Amino acid sequence: MKEQQNTWEQVDRYTEELLIPHDEVLEAVLSNNQQAGLPAIDVSPSQGKLLQLLIQMKGAARILEIGTLGAYSTIWMARALPQEGKVVTLELDPHHAEVARQNIRVAQLEERIEVRVGDALDQLDAMKKEGVSSFDFIFIDADKPNNPHYLEWALEFAHPGTVIIGDNVIREGKVIDEHEADPRVIGVRTFLELMSKKSRISATVVQTVGVKGYDGFVLGIVN
C-alpha cells in the first residue's frame, strides 16, 4: 500500500507540474493554513483545478460551498467565476473562518466571496428565510455525518441544471462496509443512498487516488 501511495503522489506531482502553473497566492494560502494550525485536509491542487474547470464548463455564476476551512478550495472556485459571480461559503469554526478571510484578502477576492460563520444547517435555514437565490454549483465538503442533511438543503437551493458535488465519499473503500461504525462512513453511505432515491438528481461516483490517498467524489446534476 505504501508503494502504491508513493506512485500516486509522484503521478500527482508530475501532472501538476505539467498542467497547473505555480501559484504564489495558493501556496501562501496553504502556508497560512499550516501556520494557523488548520488541519491539512484541503483539496489537492489537481482537485482544485478540477472544481475550477467544472465551474467554467457549467458557466456557473453562483456557488454554494459547505465547509470553508481556510478557503483554499473557495479561492480555486471563485477564480472561475465571471466578474459579477459570487461564492457563499459556510464555516463552523470561527478561527478557521478568520484564517479564510485573511486568505481571501490575500487573493483579492473579497467582493466575490461571502464567508458565513456558524453551524451550516443553521446558516442554510437562515439563508432560506433571507430569500437567498438558488445556486448554479454546490460543493459539499464538511462534516460527513450531516451529508444527508446537506443534500436536502442543496436541493432546496438548486434549480434545474445545478451541479452538486460531494467530496470524500469513498473513505478508502470503507463505504462498501455496511458494518462500519465510523459516523463519517455511515454519513456518506446514507448520503449516497438518499441521493439514489431523489428523482430530481442524476449522479455518479468517481473514485480517485493521489496525494490525498484513496477516495472519491459524487457528482450530480439537478433535473
PDB file of N, CA, C and O in Angstrom, residues 157-190:
ATOM      1  N   PHE A 157     -31.727  24.708  -2.522  1.00  0.00           N
ATOM      2  CA  PHE A 157     -31.124  25.884  -3.153  1.00  0.00           C
ATOM      3  C   PHE A 157     -30.702  25.637  -4.597  1.00  0.00           C
ATOM      4  O   PHE A 157     -29.959  26.436  -5.172  1.00  0.00           O
ATOM      5  N   ALA A 158     -31.178  24.552  -5.172  1.00  0.00           N
ATOM      6  CA  ALA A 158     -30.818  24.209  -6.549  1.00  0.00           C
ATOM      7  C   ALA A 158     -31.927  24.606  -7.515  1.00  0.00           C
ATOM      8  O   ALA A 158     -33.065  24.860  -7.116  1.00  0.00           O
ATOM      9  N   HIS A 159     -31.575  24.633  -8.783  1.00  0.00           N
ATOM     10  CA  HIS A 159     -32.537  24.803  -9.861  1.00  0.00           C
ATOM     11  C   HIS A 159     -32.170  23.791 -10.945  1.00  0.00           C
ATOM     12  O   HIS A 159     -31.092  23.178 -10.873  1.00  0.00           O
ATOM     13  N   PRO A 160     -33.012  23.563 -11.925  1.00  0.00           N
ATOM     14  CA  PRO A 160     -32.643  22.614 -12.979  1.00  0.00           C
ATOM     15  C   PRO A 160     -31.300  22.994 -13.606  1.00  0.00           C
ATOM     16  O   PRO A 160     -31.095  24.136 -14.021  1.00  0.00           O
ATOM     17  N   GLY A 161     -30.383  22.036 -13.612  1.00  0.00           N
ATOM     18  CA  GLY A 161     -29.056  22.292 -14.146  1.00  0.00           C
ATOM     19  C   GLY A 161     -27.991  22.532 -13.092  1.00  0.00           C
ATOM     20  O   GLY A 161     -26.797  22.541 -13.407  1.00  0.00           O
ATOM     21  N   THR A 162     -28.388  22.730 -11.852  1.00  0.00           N
ATOM     22  CA  THR A 162     -27.407  22.924 -10.782  1.00  0.00           C
ATOM     23  C   THR A 162     -26.536  21.679 -10.632  1.00  0.00           C
ATOM     24  O   THR A 162     -27.041  20.551 -10.602  1.00  0.00           O
ATOM     25  N   VAL A 163     -25.235  21.892 -10.531  1.00  0.00           N
ATOM     26  CA  VAL A 163     -24.273  20.804 -10.306  1.00  0.00           C
ATOM     27  C   VAL A 163     -24.022  20.685  -8.807  1.00  0.00           C
ATOM     28  O   VAL A 163     -23.774  21.686  -8.130  1.00  0.00           O
ATOM     29  N   ILE A 164     -24.097  19.461  -8.284  1.00  0.00           N
ATOM     30  CA  ILE A 164     -23.827  19.199  -6.868  1.00  0.00           C
ATOM     31  C   ILE A 164     -22.682  18.204  -6.772  1.00  0.00           C
ATOM     32  O   ILE A 164     -22.736  17.127  -7.374  1.00  0.00           O
ATOM     33  N   ILE A 165     -21.642  18.561  -5.998  1.00  0.00           N
ATOM     34  CA  ILE A 165     -20.508  17.670  -5.785  1.00  0.00           C
ATOM     35  C   ILE A 165     -20.334  17.436  -4.292  1.00  0.00           C
ATOM     36  O   ILE A 165     -20.329  18.385  -3.495  1.00  0.00           O
ATOM     37  N   GLY A 166     -20.188  16.171  -3.912  1.00  0.00           N
ATOM     38  CA  GLY A 166     -19.888  15.798  -2.534  1.00  0.00           C
ATOM     39  C   GLY A 166     -18.526  15.133  -2.491  1.00  0.00           C
ATOM     40  O   GLY A 166     -18.293  14.161  -3.210  1.00  0.00           O
ATOM     41  N   ASP A 167     -17.632  15.651  -1.650  1.00  0.00           N
ATOM     42  CA  ASP A 167     -16.264  15.134  -1.602  1.00  0.00           C
ATOM     43  C   ASP A 167     -16.110  14.032  -0.556  1.00  0.00           C
ATOM     44  O   ASP A 167     -16.922  13.905   0.359  1.00  0.00           O
ATOM     45  N   ASN A 168     -15.041  13.249  -0.723  1.00  0.00           N
ATOM     46  CA  ASN A 168     -14.627  12.230   0.264  1.00  0.00           C
ATOM     47  C   ASN A 168     -15.703  11.179   0.525  1.00  0.00           C
ATOM     48  O   ASN A 168     -16.058  10.901   1.669  1.00  0.00           O
ATOM     49  N   VAL A 169     -16.217  10.572  -0.535  1.00  0.00           N
ATOM     50  CA  VAL A 169     -17.316   9.617  -0.372  1.00  0.00           C
ATOM     51  C   VAL A 169     -16.889   8.150  -0.461  1.00  0.00           C
ATOM     52  O   VAL A 169     -17.723   7.261  -0.314  1.00  0.00           O
ATOM     53  N   ILE A 170     -15.589   7.899  -0.672  1.00  0.00           N
ATOM     54  CA  ILE A 170     -15.127   6.506  -0.768  1.00  0.00           C
ATOM     55  C   ILE A 170     -14.514   6.031   0.536  1.00  0.00           C
ATOM     56  O   ILE A 170     -14.626   4.856   0.898  1.00  0.00           O
ATOM     57  N   ARG A 171     -13.852   6.944   1.257  1.00  0.00           N
ATOM     58  CA  ARG A 171     -13.303   6.640   2.580  1.00  0.00           C
ATOM     59  C   ARG A 171     -12.382   5.424   2.557  1.00  0.00           C
ATOM     60  O   ARG A 171     -12.518   4.497   3.337  1.00  0.00           O
ATOM     61  N   GLU A 172     -11.455   5.395   1.597  1.00  0.00           N
ATOM     62  CA  GLU A 172     -10.510   4.275   1.439  1.00  0.00           C
ATOM     63  C   GLU A 172     -11.227   2.940   1.240  1.00  0.00           C
ATOM     64  O   GLU A 172     -10.743   1.895   1.648  1.00  0.00           O
ATOM     65  N   GLY A 173     -12.400   2.984   0.628  1.00  0.00           N
ATOM     66  CA  GLY A 173     -13.163   1.779   0.345  1.00  0.00           C
ATOM     67  C   GLY A 173     -14.117   1.364   1.446  1.00  0.00           C
ATOM     68  O   GLY A 173     -14.907   0.429   1.264  1.00  0.00           O
ATOM     69  N   LYS A 174     -14.076   2.041   2.581  1.00  0.00           N
ATOM     70  CA  LYS A 174     -14.931   1.669   3.713  1.00  0.00           C
ATOM     71  C   LYS A 174     -16.408   1.904   3.430  1.00  0.00           C
ATOM     72  O   LYS A 174     -17.267   1.368   4.144  1.00  0.00           O
ATOM     73  N   VAL A 175     -16.690   2.683   2.390  1.00  0.00           N
ATOM     74  CA  VAL A 175     -18.078   2.987   2.071  1.00  0.00           C
ATOM     75  C   VAL A 175     -18.889   1.729   1.768  1.00  0.00           C
ATOM     76  O   VAL A 175     -20.118   1.721   1.945  1.00  0.00           O
ATOM     77  N   ILE A 176     -18.237   0.665   1.333  1.00  0.00           N
ATOM     78  CA  ILE A 176     -18.995  -0.549   0.996  1.00  0.00           C
ATOM     79  C   ILE A 176     -19.201  -1.467   2.198  1.00  0.00           C
ATOM     80  O   ILE A 176     -19.886  -2.492   2.088  1.00  0.00           O
ATOM     81  N   ASP A 177     -18.620  -1.110   3.352  1.00  0.00           N
ATOM     82  CA  ASP A 177     -18.748  -1.942   4.552  1.00  0.00           C
ATOM     83  C   ASP A 177     -19.976  -1.510   5.341  1.00  0.00           C
ATOM     84  O   ASP A 177     -19.936  -0.508   6.061  1.00  0.00           O
ATOM     85  N   GLU A 178     -21.035  -2.277   5.222  1.00  0.00           N
ATOM     86  CA  GLU A 178     -22.290  -1.906   5.891  1.00  0.00           C
ATOM     87  C   GLU A 178     -22.209  -2.047   7.406  1.00  0.00           C
ATOM     88  O   GLU A 178     -23.094  -1.579   8.125  1.00  0.00           O
ATOM     89  N   HIS A 179     -21.129  -2.681   7.894  1.00  0.00           N
ATOM     90  CA  HIS A 179     -20.962  -2.844   9.340  1.00  0.00           C
ATOM     91  C   HIS A 179     -19.998  -1.814   9.935  1.00  0.00           C
ATOM     92  O   HIS A 179     -19.749  -1.834  11.142  1.00  0.00           O
ATOM     93  N   GLU A 180     -19.462  -0.941   9.102  1.00  0.00           N
ATOM     94  CA  GLU A 180     -18.522   0.083   9.583  1.00  0.00           C
ATOM     95  C   GLU A 180     -19.233   1.031  10.549  1.00  0.00           C
ATOM     96  O   GLU A 180     -20.307   1.555  10.249  1.00  0.00           O
ATOM     97  N   ALA A 181     -18.601   1.243  11.720  1.00  0.00           N
ATOM     98  CA  ALA A 181     -19.227   2.059  12.764  1.00  0.00           C
ATOM     99  C   ALA A 181     -18.822   3.528  12.718  1.00  0.00           C
ATOM    100  O   ALA A 181     -19.394   4.347  13.436  1.00  0.00           O
ATOM    101  N   ASP A 182     -17.849   3.872  11.876  1.00  0.00           N
ATOM    102  CA  ASP A 182     -17.391   5.254  11.785  1.00  0.00           C
ATOM    103  C   ASP A 182     -18.550   6.141  11.324  1.00  0.00           C
ATOM    104  O   ASP A 182     -19.126   5.915  10.261  1.00  0.00           O
ATOM    105  N   PRO A 183     -18.915   7.164  12.125  1.00  0.00           N
ATOM    106  CA  PRO A 183     -20.042   8.031  11.748  1.00  0.00           C
ATOM    107  C   PRO A 183     -19.857   8.711  10.402  1.00  0.00           C
ATOM    108  O   PRO A 183     -20.829   9.015   9.709  1.00  0.00           O
ATOM    109  N   ARG A 184     -18.590   8.949  10.008  1.00  0.00           N
ATOM    110  CA  ARG A 184     -18.328   9.579   8.711  1.00  0.00           C
ATOM    111  C   ARG A 184     -18.705   8.640   7.568  1.00  0.00           C
ATOM    112  O   ARG A 184     -19.276   9.074   6.564  1.00  0.00           O
ATOM    113  N   VAL A 185     -18.380   7.370   7.752  1.00  0.00           N
ATOM    114  CA  VAL A 185     -18.738   6.384   6.725  1.00  0.00           C
ATOM    115  C   VAL A 185     -20.250   6.202   6.680  1.00  0.00           C
ATOM    116  O   VAL A 185     -20.857   6.147   5.598  1.00  0.00           O
ATOM    117  N   ILE A 186     -20.862   6.122   7.838  1.00  0.00           N
ATOM    118  CA  ILE A 186     -22.319   5.988   7.902  1.00  0.00           C
ATOM    119  C   ILE A 186     -22.986   7.196   7.237  1.00  0.00           C
ATOM    120  O   ILE A 186     -23.950   7.049   6.468  1.00  0.00           O
ATOM    121  N   GLY A 187     -22.445   8.389   7.486  1.00  0.00           N
ATOM    122  CA  GLY A 187     -22.996   9.595   6.874  1.00  0.00           C
ATOM    123  C   GLY A 187     -22.892   9.576   5.368  1.00  0.00           C
ATOM    124  O   GLY A 187     -23.834   9.952   4.659  1.00  0.00           O
ATOM    125  N   VAL A 188     -21.747   9.106   4.869  1.00  0.00           N
ATOM    126  CA  VAL A 188     -21.550   9.030   3.423  1.00  0.00           C
ATOM    127  C   VAL A 188     -22.473   7.995   2.800  1.00  0.00           C
ATOM    128  O   VAL A 188     -23.082   8.240   1.739  1.00  0.00           O
ATOM    129  N   ARG A 189     -22.592   6.834   3.430  1.00  0.00           N
ATOM    130  CA  ARG A 189     -23.483   5.791   2.900  1.00  0.00           C
ATOM    131  C   ARG A 189     -24.924   6.300   2.846  1.00  0.00           C
ATOM    132  O   ARG A 189     -25.624   6.110   1.843  1.00  0.00           O
ATOM    133  N   THR A 190     -25.361   6.949   3.918  1.00  0.00           N
ATOM    134  CA  THR A 190     -26.725   7.475   3.962  1.00  0.00           C
ATOM    135  C   THR A 190     -26.926   8.561   2.902  1.00  0.00           C
ATOM    136  O   THR A 190     -27.968   8.635   2.243  1.00  0.00           O
TER     137      THR A 190
END
